[in-house]
Short mmCIF file of C-alpha atoms and ligand atoms in Angstrom, two decimals:
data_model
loop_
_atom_site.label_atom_id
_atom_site.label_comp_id
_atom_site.label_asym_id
_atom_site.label_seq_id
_atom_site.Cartn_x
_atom_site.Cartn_y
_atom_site.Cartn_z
CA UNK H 20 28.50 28.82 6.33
CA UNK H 21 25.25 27.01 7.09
CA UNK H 22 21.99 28.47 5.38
CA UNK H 23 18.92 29.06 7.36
CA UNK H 24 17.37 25.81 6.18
CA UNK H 25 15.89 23.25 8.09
CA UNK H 26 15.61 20.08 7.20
CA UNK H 27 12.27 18.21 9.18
CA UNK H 28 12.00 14.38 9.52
CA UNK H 29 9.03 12.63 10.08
CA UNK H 30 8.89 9.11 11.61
CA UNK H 31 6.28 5.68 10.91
CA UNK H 32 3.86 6.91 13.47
CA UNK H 33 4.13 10.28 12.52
CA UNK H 34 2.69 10.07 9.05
CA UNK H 35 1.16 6.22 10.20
CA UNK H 36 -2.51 7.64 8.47
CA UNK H 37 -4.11 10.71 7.62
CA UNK H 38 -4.81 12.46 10.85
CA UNK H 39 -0.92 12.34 11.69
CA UNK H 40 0.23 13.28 8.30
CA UNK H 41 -1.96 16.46 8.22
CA UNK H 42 -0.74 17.26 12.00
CA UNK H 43 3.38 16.91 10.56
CA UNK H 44 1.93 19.37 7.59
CA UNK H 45 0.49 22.01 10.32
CA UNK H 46 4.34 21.87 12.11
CA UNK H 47 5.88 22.40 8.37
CA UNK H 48 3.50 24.82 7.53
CA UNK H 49 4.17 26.98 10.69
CA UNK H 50 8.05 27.05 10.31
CA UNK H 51 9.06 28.73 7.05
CA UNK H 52 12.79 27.72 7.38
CA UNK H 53 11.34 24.19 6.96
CA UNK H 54 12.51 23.74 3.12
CA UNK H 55 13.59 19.92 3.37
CA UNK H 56 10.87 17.38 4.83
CA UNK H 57 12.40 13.39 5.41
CA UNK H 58 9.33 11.12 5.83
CA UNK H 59 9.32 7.25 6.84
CA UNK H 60 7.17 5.14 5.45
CA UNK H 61 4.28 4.71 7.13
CA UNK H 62 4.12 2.86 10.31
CA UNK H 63 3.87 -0.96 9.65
CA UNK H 64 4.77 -0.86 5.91
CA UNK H 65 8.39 -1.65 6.34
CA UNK H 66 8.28 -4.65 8.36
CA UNK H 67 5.33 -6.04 5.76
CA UNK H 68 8.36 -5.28 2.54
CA UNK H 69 11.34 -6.82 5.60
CA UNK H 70 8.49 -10.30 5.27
CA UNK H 71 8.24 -10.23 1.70
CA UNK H 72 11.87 -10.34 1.31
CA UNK H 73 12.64 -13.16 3.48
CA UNK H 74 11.15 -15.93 1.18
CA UNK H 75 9.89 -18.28 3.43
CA UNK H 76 6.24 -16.62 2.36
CA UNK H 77 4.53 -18.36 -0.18
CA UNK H 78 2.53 -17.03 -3.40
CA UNK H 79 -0.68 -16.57 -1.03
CA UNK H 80 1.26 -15.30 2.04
CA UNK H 81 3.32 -12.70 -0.59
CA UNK H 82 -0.17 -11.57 -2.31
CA UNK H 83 -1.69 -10.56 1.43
CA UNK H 84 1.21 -8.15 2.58
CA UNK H 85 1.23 -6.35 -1.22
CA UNK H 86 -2.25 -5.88 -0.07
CA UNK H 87 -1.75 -4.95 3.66
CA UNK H 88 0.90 -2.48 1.84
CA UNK H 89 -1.38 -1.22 -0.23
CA UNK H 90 -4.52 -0.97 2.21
CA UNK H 91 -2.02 1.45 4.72
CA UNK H 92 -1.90 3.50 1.55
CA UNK H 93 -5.37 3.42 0.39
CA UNK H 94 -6.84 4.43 4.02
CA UNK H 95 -4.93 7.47 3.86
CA UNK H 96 -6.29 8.22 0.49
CA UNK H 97 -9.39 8.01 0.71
CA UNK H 98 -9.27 11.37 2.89
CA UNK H 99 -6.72 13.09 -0.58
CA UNK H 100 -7.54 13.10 -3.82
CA UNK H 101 -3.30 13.39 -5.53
CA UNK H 102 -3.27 15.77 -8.34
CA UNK H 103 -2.04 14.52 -11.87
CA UNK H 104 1.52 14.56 -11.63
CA UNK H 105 1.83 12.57 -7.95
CA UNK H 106 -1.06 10.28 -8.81
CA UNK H 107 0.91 9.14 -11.78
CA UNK H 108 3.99 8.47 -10.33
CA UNK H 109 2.31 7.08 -7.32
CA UNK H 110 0.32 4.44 -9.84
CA UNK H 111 3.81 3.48 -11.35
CA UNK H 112 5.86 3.26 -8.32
CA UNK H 113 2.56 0.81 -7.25
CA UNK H 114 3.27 -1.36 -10.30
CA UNK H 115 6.71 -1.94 -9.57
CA UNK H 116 6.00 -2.44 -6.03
CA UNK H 117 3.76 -5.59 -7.47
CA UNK H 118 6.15 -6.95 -10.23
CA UNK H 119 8.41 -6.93 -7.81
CA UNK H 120 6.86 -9.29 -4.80
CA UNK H 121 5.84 -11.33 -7.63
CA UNK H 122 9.17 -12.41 -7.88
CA UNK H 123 9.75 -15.91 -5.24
CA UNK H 124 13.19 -15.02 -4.87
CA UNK H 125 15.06 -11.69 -4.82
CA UNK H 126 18.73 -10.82 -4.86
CA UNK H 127 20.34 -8.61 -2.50
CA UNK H 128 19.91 -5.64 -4.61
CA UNK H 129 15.87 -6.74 -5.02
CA UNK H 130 15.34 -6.47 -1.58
CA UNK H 131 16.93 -3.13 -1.07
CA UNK H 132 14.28 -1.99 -3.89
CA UNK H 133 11.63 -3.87 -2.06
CA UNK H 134 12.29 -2.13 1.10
CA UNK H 135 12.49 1.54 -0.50
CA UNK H 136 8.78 1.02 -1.41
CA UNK H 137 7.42 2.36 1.73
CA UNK H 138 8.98 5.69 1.85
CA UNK H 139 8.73 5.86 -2.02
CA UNK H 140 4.77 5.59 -1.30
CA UNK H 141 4.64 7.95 1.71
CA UNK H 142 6.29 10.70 0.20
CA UNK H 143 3.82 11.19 -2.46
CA UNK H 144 0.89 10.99 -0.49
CA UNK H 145 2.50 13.61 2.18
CA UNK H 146 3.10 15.67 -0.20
CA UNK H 147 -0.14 16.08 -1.65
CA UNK H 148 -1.17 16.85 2.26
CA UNK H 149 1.33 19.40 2.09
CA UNK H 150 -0.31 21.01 -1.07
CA UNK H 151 -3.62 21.10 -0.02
CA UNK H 152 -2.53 23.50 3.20
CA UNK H 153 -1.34 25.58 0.31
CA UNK H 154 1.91 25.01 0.55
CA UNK H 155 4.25 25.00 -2.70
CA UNK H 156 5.21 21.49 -2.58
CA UNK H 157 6.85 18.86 -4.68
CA UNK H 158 8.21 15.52 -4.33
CA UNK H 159 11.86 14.48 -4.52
CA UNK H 160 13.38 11.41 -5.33
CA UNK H 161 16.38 11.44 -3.08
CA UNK H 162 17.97 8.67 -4.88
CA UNK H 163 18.86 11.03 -7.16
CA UNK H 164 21.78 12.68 -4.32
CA UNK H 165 21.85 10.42 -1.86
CA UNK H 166 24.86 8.35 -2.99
CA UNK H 167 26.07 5.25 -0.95
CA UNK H 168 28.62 2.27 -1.31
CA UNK H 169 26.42 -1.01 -2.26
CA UNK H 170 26.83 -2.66 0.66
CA UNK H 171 22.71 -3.87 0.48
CA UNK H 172 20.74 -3.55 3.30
CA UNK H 173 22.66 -1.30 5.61
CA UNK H 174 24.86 0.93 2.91
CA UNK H 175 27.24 3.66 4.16
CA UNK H 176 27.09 6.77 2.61
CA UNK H 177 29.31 8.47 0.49
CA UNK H 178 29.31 12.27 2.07
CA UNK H 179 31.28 14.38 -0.45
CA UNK H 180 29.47 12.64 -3.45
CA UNK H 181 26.04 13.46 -1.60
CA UNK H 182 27.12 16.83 -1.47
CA UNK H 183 28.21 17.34 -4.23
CA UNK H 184 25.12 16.01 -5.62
CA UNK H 185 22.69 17.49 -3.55
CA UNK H 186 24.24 20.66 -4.21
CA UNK H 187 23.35 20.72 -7.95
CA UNK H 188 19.94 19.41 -7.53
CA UNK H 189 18.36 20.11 -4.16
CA UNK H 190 19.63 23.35 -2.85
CA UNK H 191 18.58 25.16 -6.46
CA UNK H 192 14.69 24.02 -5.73
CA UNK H 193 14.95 25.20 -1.73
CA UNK H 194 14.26 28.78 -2.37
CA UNK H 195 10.27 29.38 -3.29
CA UNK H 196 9.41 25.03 -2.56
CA UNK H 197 9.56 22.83 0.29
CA UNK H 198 10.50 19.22 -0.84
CA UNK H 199 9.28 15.79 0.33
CA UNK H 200 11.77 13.06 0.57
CA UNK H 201 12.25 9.71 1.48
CA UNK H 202 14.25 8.75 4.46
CA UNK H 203 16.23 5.62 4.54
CA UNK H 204 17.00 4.59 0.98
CA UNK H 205 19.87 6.00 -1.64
CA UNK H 206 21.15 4.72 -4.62
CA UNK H 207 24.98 3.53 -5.64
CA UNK H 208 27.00 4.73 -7.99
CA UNK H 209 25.09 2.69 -10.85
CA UNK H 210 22.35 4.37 -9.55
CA UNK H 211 20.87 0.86 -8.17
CA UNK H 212 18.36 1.57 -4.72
CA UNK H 213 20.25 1.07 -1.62
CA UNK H 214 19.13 1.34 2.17
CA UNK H 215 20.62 2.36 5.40
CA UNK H 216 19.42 -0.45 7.38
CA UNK H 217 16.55 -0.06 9.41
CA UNK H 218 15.53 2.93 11.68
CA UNK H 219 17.65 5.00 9.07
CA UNK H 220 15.74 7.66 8.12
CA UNK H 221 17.24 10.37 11.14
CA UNK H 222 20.64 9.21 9.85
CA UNK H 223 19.11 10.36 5.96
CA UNK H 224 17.44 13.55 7.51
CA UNK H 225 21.34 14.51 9.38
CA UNK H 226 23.01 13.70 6.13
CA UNK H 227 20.68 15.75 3.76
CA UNK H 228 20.94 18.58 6.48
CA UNK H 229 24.51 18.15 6.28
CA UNK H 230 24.69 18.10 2.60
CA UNK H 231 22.66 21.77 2.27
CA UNK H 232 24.34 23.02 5.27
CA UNK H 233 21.13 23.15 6.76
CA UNK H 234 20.90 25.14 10.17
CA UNK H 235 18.99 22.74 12.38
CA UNK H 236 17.71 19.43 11.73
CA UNK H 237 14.18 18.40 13.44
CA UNK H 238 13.16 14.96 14.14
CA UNK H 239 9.69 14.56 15.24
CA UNK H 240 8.55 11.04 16.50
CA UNK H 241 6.03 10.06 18.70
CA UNK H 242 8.11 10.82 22.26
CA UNK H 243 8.42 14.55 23.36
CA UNK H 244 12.48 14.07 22.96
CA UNK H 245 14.67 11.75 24.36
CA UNK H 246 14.32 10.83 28.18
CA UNK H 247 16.45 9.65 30.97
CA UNK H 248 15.60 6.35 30.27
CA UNK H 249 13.17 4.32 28.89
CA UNK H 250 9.61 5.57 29.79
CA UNK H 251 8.20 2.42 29.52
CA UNK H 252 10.55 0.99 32.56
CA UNK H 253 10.50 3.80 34.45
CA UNK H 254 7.27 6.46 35.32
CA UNK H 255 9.45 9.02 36.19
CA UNK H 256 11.83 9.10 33.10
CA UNK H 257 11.94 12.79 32.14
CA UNK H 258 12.49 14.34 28.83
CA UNK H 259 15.91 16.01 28.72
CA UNK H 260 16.01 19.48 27.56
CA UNK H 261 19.77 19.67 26.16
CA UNK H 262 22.17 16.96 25.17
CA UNK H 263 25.22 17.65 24.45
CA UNK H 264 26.37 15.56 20.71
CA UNK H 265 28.59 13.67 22.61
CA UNK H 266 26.15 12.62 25.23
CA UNK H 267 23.65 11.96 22.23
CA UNK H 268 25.70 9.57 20.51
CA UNK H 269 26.70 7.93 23.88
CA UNK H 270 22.64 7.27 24.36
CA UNK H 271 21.92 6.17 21.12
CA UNK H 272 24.69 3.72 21.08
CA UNK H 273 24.10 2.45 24.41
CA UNK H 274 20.50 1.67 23.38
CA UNK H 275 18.28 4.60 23.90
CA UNK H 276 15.50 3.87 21.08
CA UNK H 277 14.46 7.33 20.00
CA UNK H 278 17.29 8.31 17.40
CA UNK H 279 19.07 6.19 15.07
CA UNK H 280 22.93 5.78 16.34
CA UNK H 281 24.82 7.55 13.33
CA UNK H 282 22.34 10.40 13.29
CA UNK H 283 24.53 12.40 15.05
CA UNK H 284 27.69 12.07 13.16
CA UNK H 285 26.99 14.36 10.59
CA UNK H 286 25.25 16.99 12.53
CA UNK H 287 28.07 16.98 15.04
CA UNK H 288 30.70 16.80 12.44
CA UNK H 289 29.00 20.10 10.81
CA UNK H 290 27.48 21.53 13.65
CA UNK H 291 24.40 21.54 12.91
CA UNK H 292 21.53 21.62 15.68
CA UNK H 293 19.38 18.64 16.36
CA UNK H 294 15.79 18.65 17.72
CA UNK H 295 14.08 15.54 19.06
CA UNK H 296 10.10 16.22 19.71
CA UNK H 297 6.58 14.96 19.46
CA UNK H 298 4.80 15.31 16.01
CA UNK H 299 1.57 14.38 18.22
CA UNK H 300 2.35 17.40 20.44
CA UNK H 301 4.47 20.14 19.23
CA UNK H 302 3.72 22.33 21.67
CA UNK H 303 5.03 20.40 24.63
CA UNK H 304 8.82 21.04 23.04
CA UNK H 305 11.43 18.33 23.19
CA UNK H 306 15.21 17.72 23.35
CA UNK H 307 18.10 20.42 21.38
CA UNK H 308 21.55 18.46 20.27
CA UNK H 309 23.80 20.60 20.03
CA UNK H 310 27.50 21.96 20.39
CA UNK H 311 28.98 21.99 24.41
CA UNK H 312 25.71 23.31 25.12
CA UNK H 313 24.99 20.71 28.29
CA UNK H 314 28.17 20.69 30.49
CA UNK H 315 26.78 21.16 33.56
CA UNK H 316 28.51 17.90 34.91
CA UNK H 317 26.39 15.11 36.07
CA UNK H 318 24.79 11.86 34.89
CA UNK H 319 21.84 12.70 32.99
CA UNK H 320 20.40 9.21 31.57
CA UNK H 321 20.50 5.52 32.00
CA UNK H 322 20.61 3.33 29.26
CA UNK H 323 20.96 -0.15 28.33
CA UNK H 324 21.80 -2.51 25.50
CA UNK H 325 20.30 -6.64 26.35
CA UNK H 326 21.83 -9.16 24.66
CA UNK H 327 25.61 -8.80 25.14
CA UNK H 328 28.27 -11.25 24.56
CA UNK H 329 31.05 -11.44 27.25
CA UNK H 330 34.18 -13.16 26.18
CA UNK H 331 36.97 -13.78 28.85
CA UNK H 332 40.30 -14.58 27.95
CA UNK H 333 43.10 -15.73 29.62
CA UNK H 334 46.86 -16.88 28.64
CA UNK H 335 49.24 -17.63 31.86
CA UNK H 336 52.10 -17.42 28.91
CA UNK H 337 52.03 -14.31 28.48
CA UNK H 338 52.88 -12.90 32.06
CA UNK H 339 55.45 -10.32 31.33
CA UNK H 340 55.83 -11.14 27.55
CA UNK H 341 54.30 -8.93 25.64
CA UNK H 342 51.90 -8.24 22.22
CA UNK H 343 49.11 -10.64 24.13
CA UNK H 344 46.34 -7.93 22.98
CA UNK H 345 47.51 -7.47 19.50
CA UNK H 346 46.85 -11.14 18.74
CA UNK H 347 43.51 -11.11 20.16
CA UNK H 348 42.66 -7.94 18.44
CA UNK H 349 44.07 -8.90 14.84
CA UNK H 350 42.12 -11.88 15.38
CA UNK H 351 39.05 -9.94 16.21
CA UNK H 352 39.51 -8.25 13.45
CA UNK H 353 40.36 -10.56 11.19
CA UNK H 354 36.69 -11.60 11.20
CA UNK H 355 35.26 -8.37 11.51
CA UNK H 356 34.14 -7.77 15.17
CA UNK H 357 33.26 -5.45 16.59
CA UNK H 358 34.20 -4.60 20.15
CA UNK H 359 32.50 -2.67 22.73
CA UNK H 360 33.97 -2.31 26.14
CA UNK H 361 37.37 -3.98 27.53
CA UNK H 362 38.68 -4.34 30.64
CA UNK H 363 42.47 -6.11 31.07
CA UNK H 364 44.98 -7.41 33.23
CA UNK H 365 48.61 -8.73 32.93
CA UNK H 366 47.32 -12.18 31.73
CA UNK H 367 43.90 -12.12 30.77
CA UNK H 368 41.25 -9.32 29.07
CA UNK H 369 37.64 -9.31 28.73
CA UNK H 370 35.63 -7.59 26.51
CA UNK H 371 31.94 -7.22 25.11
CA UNK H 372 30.37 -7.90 22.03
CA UNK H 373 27.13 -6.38 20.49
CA UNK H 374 24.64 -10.17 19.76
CA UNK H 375 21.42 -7.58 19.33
CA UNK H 376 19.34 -8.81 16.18
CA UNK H 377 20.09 -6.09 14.11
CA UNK H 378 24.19 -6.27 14.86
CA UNK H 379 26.15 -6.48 11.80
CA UNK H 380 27.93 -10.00 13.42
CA UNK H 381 25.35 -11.49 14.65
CA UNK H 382 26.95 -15.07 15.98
CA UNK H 383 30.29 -15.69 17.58
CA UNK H 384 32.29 -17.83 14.71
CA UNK H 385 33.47 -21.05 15.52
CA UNK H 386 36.20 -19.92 13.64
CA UNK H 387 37.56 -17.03 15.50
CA UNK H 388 37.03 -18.52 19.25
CA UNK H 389 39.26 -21.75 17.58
CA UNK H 390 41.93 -19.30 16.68
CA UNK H 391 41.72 -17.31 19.74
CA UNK H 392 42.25 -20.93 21.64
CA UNK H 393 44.97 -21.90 20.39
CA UNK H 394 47.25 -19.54 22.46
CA UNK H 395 44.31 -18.62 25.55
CA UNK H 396 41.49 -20.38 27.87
CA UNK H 397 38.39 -18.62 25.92
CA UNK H 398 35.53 -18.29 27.87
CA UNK H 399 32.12 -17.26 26.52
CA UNK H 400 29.23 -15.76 28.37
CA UNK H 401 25.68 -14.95 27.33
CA UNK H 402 22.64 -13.44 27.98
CA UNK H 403 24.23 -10.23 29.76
CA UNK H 404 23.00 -6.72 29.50
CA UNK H 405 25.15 -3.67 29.32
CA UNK H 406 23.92 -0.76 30.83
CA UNK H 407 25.09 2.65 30.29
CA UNK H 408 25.02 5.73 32.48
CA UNK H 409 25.39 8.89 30.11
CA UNK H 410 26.27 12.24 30.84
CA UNK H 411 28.92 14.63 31.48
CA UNK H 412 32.41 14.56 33.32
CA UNK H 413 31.19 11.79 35.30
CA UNK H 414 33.39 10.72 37.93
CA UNK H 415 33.26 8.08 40.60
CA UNK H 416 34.22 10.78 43.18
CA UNK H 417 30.85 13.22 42.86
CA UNK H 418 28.15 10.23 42.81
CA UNK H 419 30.81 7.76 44.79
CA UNK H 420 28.26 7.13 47.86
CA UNK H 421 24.86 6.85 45.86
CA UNK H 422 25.99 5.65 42.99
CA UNK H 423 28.70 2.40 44.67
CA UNK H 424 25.37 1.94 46.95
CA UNK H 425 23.18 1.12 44.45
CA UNK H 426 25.86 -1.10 42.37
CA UNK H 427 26.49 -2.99 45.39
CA UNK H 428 23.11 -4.72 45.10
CA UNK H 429 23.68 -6.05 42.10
CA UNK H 430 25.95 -8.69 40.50
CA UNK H 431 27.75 -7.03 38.18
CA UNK H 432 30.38 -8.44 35.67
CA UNK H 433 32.22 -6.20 34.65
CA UNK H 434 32.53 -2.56 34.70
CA UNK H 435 34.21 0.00 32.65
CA UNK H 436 34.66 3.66 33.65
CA UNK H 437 37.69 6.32 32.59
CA UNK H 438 37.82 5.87 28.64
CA UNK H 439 34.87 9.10 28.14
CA UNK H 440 33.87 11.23 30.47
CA UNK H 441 30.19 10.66 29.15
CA UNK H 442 30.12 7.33 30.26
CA UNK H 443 30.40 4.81 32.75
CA UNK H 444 29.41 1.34 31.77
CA UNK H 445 28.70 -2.07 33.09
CA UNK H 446 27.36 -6.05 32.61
CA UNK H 447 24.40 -7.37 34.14
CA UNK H 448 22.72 -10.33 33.99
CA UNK H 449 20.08 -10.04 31.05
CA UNK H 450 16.99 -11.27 33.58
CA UNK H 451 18.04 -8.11 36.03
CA UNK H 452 18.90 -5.62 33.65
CA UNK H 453 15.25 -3.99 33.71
CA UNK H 454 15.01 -3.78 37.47
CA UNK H 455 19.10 -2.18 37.53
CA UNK H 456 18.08 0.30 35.79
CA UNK H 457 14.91 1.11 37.50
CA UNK H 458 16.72 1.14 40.55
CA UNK H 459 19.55 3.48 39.20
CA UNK H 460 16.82 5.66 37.51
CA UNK H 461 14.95 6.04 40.78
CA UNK H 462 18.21 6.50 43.22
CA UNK H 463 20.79 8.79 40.96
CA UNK H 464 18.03 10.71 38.37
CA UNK H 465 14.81 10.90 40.44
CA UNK H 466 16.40 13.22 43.12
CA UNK H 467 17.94 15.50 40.93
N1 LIG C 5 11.13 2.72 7.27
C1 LIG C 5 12.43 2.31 7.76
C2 LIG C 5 12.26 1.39 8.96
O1 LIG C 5 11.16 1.16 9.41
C3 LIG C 5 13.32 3.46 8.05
C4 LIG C 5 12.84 4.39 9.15
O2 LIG C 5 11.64 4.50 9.40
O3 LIG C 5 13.68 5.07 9.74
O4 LIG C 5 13.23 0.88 9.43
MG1 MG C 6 12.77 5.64 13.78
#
């Protein structure tokens, strides 16, 4: 049975400086089921602590982001005085914060604890914001339940262990205090910091909520919920009222920005609700995740995902023999990629793989495309977008005339449709992508 509790979550921007932080405090302190608050660190910190890892700065370079750290933290308090008990442990987690990017070279481990400084900072200043509204507020360490493997840098949680934990030690404080938490980091089972990789902090805020069977889960940003595509391409992108979960984990995997792709894992897994919304603007409401709730069928966003790898290959051997996919896939496998979308015929396949910045393989290996030669004519394409339409029972037969109209302009790739209902995919060319989707946007969503 899930409580009443809701857990909130509040991004970079949204607790960026004072003014935003006190504006997330009004939203708490006007919801009284609000008993679990997930902040970010502030906006800019964690790419300053992502630099100060990556030792290529020098002694001079490292000493002027510790201080561009620490002026993000000192503008917001010079507007809140922290009483005794978060002042100390804000002055402490400061000096470790300094010992530590003294150090010209850190280990993997080192640079997970470098990168939980800016949450570690954020929640105690937020929570002295919380205070002086008069709320009865404390600060909690979530190391101390969120438990993860020790896979440094983008660790995978350990759910019944988190549970467990956060069972014994959170949900006991929930019932007379609302607690401030970081987002983003946990700790293994020798208790050493760990992080989620970046953007993690909705997948922390769904995994706390989760862990206290939490009702809803609220994640307010600096968007008023997640739109039919990117705002910034399009004018006319439109906030979407309900998403179903699987149409919100189709979006966020296909590349829309606002929620972190495993956020909706746990809250779909447990059923609990998720809200997308502006912490700027409150009022103006936002997006609800949550259980069948959208089936009205129809395509409801447009996504896409830039910098896709297309791999073609082809084996004139293997016309009626058989197991031709099994080798490529063990191979594949073998060195741990990842695959996205596939398309096949008798003698040859192609499929897509993620080459985004942040993807866990970033580069092709020599390695695997030699092994994949020696039995098939590889061929390796780059530069390609995928773009994603996302939304319910869609089927080539309801849009066929618009939607084969506007694909006929383009040069497309490669297309895959039939796998999900919430889904139809395709390949671009990387330098077209934006205007596809502006043109897909404008001749399938607009008219709606
Ligand atoms: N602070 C982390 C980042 O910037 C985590 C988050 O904000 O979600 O990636
Ligand atoms: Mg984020």
């Amino acid at each position: 049975m899930n409580s009443q509790y809701t857990v909130a979550k509040f991004g970079g921007t949204s607790v960026a400086d004072y003014p935003a932080m006190h504006r997330c405090a009004q939203i708490i302190n006007d919801d009284s089921q609000v008993r679990v608050v997930v902040v970010s660190a502030s906006a800019g910190v964690t790419n300053h602590l992502v630099t100060l890892t990556q030792q290529k700065a020098d002694e001079a370079q490292r000493q002027q982001l510790v201080q561009a750290v620490i002026d993000i933290q000192n503008a917001i308090l010079a507007q809140l005085s922290l009483d005794a008990d978060l002042a100390q442990g804000f002055e402490q987690t400061l000096v470790e914060f300094k010992s530590l990017a003294a150090l010209p070279a850190l280990s993997a481990q080192q640079c997970d604890e470098m990168l939980s400084f800016g949450e570690r900072l954020s929640s105690y200043l937020f929570t002295q914001v919380l205070r002086n509204l008069g709320l009865n507020a404390d600060r909690f360490d979530v190391r101390t339940v969120l438990k993860t493997d020790n896979r440094f840098g983008k660790a995978s949680p350990d759910i019944e262990a988190t549970a467990k934990a956060a069972q014994q030690r959170l949900v006991p404080l929930l019932d007379d205090k609302v607690l401030v938490t970081q987002g983003f980091i946990g700790s293994d089972v020798y208790g050493q910091t760990t992080t989620l990789g970046r953007g993690g902090s909705d997948y922390s805020a769904a995994l706390l909520a989760e862990a206290i069977h939490a009702k809803s889960v609220h994640i307010w940003t600096d968007v008023v919920g997640i739109f039919s595509t990117d705002p910034r391409l399009c004018v006319k992108a439109s906030p979407i009222a309900r998403l179903s979960f699987d149409e919100a984990a189709e979006m966020a995997t296909f590349g829309a920005k606002v929620l972190h792709p495993a956020t909706i894992l746990p809250a779909s897994r447990s059923g609990i609700a998720v809200f997308v919304g502006s912490s700027r603007d409150p009022q103006a409401g936002g997006t609800w995740i949550e259980r069948e709730k959208s089936t009205a069928p129809g395509i409801r966003a447009v996504t896409q995902r830039k910098n896709q790898i297309l791999l073609t290959l082809k084996s004139p051997e293997m016309l009626l023999a058989s197991g031709f996919l099994a080798r490529i896939f063990t191979i594949l496998s073998a060195h741990n990629i990842s695959v996205d979308l596939v398309t096949t015929s008798e003698i040859s396949v192609a499929i897509t793989l993620d080459n985004a910045q942040n993807a866990s393989r970033p580069e092709l290996e020599q390695a695997c495309l030699d092994e994949l030669s020696e039995f098939c004519h590889v061929t390796v394409e780059n530069n390609l977008t995928l773009v994603a339409l996302i939304g319910s029972e869609i089927q080539l037969k309801q849009h066929e005339m618009n939607l084969m109209k506007v694909l006929s302009e383009f040069n497309i790739r490669l297309i895959c449709h039939g796998a999900s209902k919430h889904n139809l995919c395709f390949l671009v060319e990387q330098s077209h992508s934006d205007h596809v989707v502006q043109s897909i946007h404008e001749k399938l969503l607009e008219s709606a």
